[in-house]
Coordinates of C-alpha atoms in Angstrom, one line a residue:
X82 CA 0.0 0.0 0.0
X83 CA 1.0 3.8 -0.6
X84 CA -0.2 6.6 0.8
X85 CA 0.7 8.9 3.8
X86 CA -0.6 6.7 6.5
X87 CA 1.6 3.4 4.7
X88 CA 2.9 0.7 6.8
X89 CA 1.0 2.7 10.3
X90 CA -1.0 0.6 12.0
X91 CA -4.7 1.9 13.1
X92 CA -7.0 0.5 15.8
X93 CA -10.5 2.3 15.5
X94 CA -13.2 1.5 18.2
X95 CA -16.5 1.9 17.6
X96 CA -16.3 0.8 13.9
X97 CA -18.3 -2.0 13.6
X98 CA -21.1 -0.2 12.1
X99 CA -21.9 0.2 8.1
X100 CA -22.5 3.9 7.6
X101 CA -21.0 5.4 10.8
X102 CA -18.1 7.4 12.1
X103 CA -16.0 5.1 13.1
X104 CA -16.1 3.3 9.3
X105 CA -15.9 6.1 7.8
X106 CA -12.7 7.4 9.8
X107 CA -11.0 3.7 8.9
X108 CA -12.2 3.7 5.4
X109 CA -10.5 6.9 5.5
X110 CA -6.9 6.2 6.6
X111 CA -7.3 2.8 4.8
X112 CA -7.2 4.8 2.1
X113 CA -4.1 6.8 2.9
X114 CA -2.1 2.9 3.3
X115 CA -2.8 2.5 7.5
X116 CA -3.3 -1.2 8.7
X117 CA -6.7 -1.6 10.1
X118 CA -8.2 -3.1 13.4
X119 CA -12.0 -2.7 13.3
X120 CA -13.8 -3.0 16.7
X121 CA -16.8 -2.9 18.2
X122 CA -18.6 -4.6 20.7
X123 CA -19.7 -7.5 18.8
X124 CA -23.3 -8.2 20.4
X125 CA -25.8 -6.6 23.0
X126 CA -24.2 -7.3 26.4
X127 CA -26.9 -5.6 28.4
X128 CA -30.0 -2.8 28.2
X129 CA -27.6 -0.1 27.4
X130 CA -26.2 -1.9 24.9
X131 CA -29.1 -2.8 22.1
X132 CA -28.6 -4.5 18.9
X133 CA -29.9 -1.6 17.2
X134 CA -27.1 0.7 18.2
X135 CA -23.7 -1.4 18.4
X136 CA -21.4 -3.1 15.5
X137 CA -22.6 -6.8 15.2
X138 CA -19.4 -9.6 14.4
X139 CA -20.7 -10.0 11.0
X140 CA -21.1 -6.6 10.2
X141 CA -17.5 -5.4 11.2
X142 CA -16.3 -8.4 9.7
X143 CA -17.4 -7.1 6.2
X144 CA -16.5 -3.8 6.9
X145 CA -12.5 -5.2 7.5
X146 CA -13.2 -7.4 4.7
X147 CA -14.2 -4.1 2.1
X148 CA -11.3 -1.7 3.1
X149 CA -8.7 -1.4 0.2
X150 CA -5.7 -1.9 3.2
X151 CA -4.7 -5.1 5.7
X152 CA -7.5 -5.1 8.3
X153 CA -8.4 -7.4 11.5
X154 CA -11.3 -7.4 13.8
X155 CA -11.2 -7.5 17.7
X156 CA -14.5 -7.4 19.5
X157 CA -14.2 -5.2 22.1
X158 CA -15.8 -3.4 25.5
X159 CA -14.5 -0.7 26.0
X160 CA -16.1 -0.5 29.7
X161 CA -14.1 -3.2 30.1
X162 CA -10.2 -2.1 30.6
X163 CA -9.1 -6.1 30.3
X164 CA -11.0 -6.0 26.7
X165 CA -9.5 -2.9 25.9
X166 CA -5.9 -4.0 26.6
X167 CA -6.7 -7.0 24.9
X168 CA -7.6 -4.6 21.7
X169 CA -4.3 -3.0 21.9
X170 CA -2.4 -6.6 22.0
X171 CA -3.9 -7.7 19.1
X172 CA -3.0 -4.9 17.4
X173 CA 0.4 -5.4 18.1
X174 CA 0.3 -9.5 17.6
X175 CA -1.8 -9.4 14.2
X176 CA -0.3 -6.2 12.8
X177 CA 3.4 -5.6 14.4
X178 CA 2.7 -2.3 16.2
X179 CA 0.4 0.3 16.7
X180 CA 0.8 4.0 15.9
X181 CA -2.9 5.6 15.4
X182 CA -5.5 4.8 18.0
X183 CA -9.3 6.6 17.6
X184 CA -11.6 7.0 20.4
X185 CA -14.7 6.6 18.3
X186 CA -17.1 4.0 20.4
X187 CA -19.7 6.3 22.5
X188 CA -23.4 6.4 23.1
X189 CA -25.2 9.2 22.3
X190 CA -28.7 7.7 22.1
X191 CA -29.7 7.9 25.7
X192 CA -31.1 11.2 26.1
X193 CA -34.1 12.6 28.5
X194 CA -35.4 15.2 30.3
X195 CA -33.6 16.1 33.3
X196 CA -35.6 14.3 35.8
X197 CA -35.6 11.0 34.1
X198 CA -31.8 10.3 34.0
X199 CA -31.6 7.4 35.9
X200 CA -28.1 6.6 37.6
X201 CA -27.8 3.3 35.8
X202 CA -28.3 6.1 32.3
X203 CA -25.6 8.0 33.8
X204 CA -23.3 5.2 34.1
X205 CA -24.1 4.0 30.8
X206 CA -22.9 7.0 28.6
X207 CA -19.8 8.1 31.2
X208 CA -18.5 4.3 30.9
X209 CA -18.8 4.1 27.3
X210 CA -17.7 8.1 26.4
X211 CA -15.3 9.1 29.0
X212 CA -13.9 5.8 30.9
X213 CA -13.5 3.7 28.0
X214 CA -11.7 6.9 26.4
X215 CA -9.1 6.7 29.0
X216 CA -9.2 3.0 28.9
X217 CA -8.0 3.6 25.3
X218 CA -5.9 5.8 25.9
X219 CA -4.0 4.4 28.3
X220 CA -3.8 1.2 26.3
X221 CA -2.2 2.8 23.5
X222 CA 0.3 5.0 25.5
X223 CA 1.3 2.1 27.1
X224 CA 2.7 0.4 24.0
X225 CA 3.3 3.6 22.2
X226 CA 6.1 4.8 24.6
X227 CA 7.6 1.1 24.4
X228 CA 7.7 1.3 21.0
X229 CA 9.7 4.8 21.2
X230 CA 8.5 6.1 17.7
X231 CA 5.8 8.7 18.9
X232 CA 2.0 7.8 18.1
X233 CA -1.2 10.0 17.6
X234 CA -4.1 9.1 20.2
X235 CA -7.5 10.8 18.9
X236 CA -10.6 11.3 20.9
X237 CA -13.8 11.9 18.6
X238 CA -15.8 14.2 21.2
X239 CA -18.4 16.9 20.0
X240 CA -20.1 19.8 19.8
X241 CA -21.1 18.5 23.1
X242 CA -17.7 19.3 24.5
X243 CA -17.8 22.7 23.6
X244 CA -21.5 23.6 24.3
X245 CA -24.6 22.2 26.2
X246 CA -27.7 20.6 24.8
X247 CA -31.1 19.6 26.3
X248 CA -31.8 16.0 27.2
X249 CA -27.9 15.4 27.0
X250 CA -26.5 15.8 30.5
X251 CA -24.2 13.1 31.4
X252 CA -23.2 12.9 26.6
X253 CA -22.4 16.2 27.6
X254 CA -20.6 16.0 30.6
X255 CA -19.0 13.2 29.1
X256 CA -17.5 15.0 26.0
X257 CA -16.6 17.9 28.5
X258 CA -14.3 15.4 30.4
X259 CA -12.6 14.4 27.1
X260 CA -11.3 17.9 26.6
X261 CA -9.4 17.5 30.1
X262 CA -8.4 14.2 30.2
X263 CA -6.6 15.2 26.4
X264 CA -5.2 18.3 27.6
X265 CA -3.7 16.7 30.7
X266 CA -2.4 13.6 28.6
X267 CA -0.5 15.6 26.2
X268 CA 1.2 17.3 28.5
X269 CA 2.5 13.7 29.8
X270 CA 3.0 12.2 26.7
X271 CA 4.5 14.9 25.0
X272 CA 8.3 14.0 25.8
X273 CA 7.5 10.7 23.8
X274 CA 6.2 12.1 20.4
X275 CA 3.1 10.8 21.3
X276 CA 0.0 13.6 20.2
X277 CA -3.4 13.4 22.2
X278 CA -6.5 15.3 20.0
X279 CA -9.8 15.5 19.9
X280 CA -12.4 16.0 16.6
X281 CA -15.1 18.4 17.7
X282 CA -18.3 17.2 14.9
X283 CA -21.7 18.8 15.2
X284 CA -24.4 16.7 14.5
X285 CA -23.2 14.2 11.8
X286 CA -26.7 12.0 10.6
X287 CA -25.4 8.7 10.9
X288 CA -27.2 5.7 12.3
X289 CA -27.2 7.1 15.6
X290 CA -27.7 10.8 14.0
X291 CA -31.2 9.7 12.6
X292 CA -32.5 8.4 15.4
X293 CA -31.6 12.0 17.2
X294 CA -33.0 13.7 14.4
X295 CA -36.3 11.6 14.8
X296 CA -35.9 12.4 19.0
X297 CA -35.4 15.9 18.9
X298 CA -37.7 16.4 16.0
X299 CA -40.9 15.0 18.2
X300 CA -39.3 16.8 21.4
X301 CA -39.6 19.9 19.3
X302 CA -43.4 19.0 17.7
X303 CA -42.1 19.4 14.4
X304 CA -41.3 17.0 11.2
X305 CA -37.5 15.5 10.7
X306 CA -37.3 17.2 7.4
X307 CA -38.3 20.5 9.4
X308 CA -35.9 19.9 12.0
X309 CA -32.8 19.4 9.8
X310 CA -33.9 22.6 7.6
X311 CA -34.2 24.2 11.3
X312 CA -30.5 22.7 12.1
X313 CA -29.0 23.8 8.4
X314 CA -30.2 27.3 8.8
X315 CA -28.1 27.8 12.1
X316 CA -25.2 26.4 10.9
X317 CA -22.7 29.2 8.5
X318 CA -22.0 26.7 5.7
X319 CA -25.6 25.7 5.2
X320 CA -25.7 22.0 6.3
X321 CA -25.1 19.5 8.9
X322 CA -21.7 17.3 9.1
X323 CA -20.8 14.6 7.0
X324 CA -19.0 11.5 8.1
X325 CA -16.0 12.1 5.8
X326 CA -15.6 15.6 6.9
X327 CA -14.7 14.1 10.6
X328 CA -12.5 11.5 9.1
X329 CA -11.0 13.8 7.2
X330 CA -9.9 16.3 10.3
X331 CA -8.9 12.5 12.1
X332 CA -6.7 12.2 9.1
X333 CA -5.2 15.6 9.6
X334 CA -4.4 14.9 13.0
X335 CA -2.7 11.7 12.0
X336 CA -0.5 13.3 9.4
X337 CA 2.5 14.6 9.8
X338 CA 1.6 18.1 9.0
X339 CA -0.2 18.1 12.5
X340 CA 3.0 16.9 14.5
X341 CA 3.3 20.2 16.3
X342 CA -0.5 20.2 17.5
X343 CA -1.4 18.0 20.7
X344 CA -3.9 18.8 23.5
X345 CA -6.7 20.7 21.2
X346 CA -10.2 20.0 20.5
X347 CA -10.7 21.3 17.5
X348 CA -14.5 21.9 15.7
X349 CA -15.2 20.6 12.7
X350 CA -18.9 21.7 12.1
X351 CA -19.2 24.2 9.4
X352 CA -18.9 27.1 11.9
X353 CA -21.8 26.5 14.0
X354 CA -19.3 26.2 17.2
X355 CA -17.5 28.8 17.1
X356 CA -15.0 28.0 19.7

């Protein structure tokens, strides 16, 4: 394979899923040569969980199986830190190394008023969006600073982490940790060449982003078509995010012309956040 990202070897969680962020950020560096390991939890493990909104064995499998670059699968739960570790081994045994790891895996389709967040919700999207972040994290840092050769380490976070939003307390809170868990890992991993980033997307209609559109839509007592022409006229370039334009900033921060930037959150969502 050629291409910018040749011989690097990727692990992107949350990727299991035909038509979401986390395949399209792999297709992407696939693309550019990188080595992929796409994961995902495999199959419902519990209510927060469904079937509906996680990457099935099968369906990551043909999502490997259709990238133009070397790819593996690894189910993985990234609640769990002993799955997570395990993730970040097979990297290594399957592939040689690891350079790239994406923070993609996150639940964003618990959402409710207020006063119906039960703790057991709470749990749920903090576990999945902030923990297993640092569970990441910490799995790829480990091997990266054995490896001596620098690494990039990229939380996808959200407007979320910028901004609040109704409904979306503990996605919010969650993407608000992310900002300081990367600015604080940076600073430690710095000395090793190691960058720690994270992609800032407004609402991207994937999947998951339908079913918010449907949510918010009926919140608001208003059709889904109304609601997106509602969410286009807010935002300065006149339309909500596309996959590919997140993969595309993940690809950025992967390259080498990002190697001086580490510790930012930076928005990609056609100006609507503005900072």
């Amino acid at each position: 394979m050629s291409g910018r990202f040749a011989g690097k070897v990727a692990v992107v969680t949350g990727s299991g899923r035909k038509g979401g962020l986390g395949e399209a950020i792999a297709r992407r560096l696939s693309e550019e040569g990188a080595i992929l390991v796409i994961s995902d939890i495999g199959a419902s493990r519990d209510a927060a969980t469904p079937d509906t909104m996680i990457g099935g064995t099968e369906e990551m499998k043909a999502i490997a199986a259709s990238l133009p670059s070397p790819a593996s699968t690894c189910v993985c739960d990234v609640r769990d830190p002993a799955s997570v570790k395990a993730l970040a081994d097979h990297a290594v045994a399957t592939h040689g190394g690891l350079d790239i790891w994406v923070n993609n895996a996150g639940i964003g389709y618990i959402m409710k008023p207020l006063a119906e967040v039960s703790p057991d919700d709470w749990r749920a999207v903090i576990d999945v969006n902030l923990t297993g972040a640092w569970f990441g994290l910490q799995a790829a840092a480990e091997i990266m600073v054995k490896q001596g050769r620098g690494g990039r380490i990229i939380n996808i976070a959200s407007q979320a982490a910028k901004s609040g939003f109704p409904h979306a307390q503990a996605y919010t809170a969650s993407k608000h940790g992310l900002v300081g868990l990367t600015r604080s890992a940076a600073i430690e991993l710095g000395e090793h060449g190691i960058t720690v980033n994270n992609v800032c997307p407004n609402h991207v209609t994937t999947g998951l982003g339908a079913w918010q559109n449907e949510h918010f839509a009926e919140l608001q007592g208003v059709s889904v078509e109304e609601y997106l022409k509602r969410m286009a006229a807010r935002i300065p370039l006149g339309r909500p995010g596309l996959p590919q334009d997140t993969a595309g900033a993940v690809a950025f921060l992967c390259s080498d012309d990002a190697v001086y930037m580490t510790g930012e959150s930076m928005n990609v969502s056609g100006g609507e956040e503005p900072h």
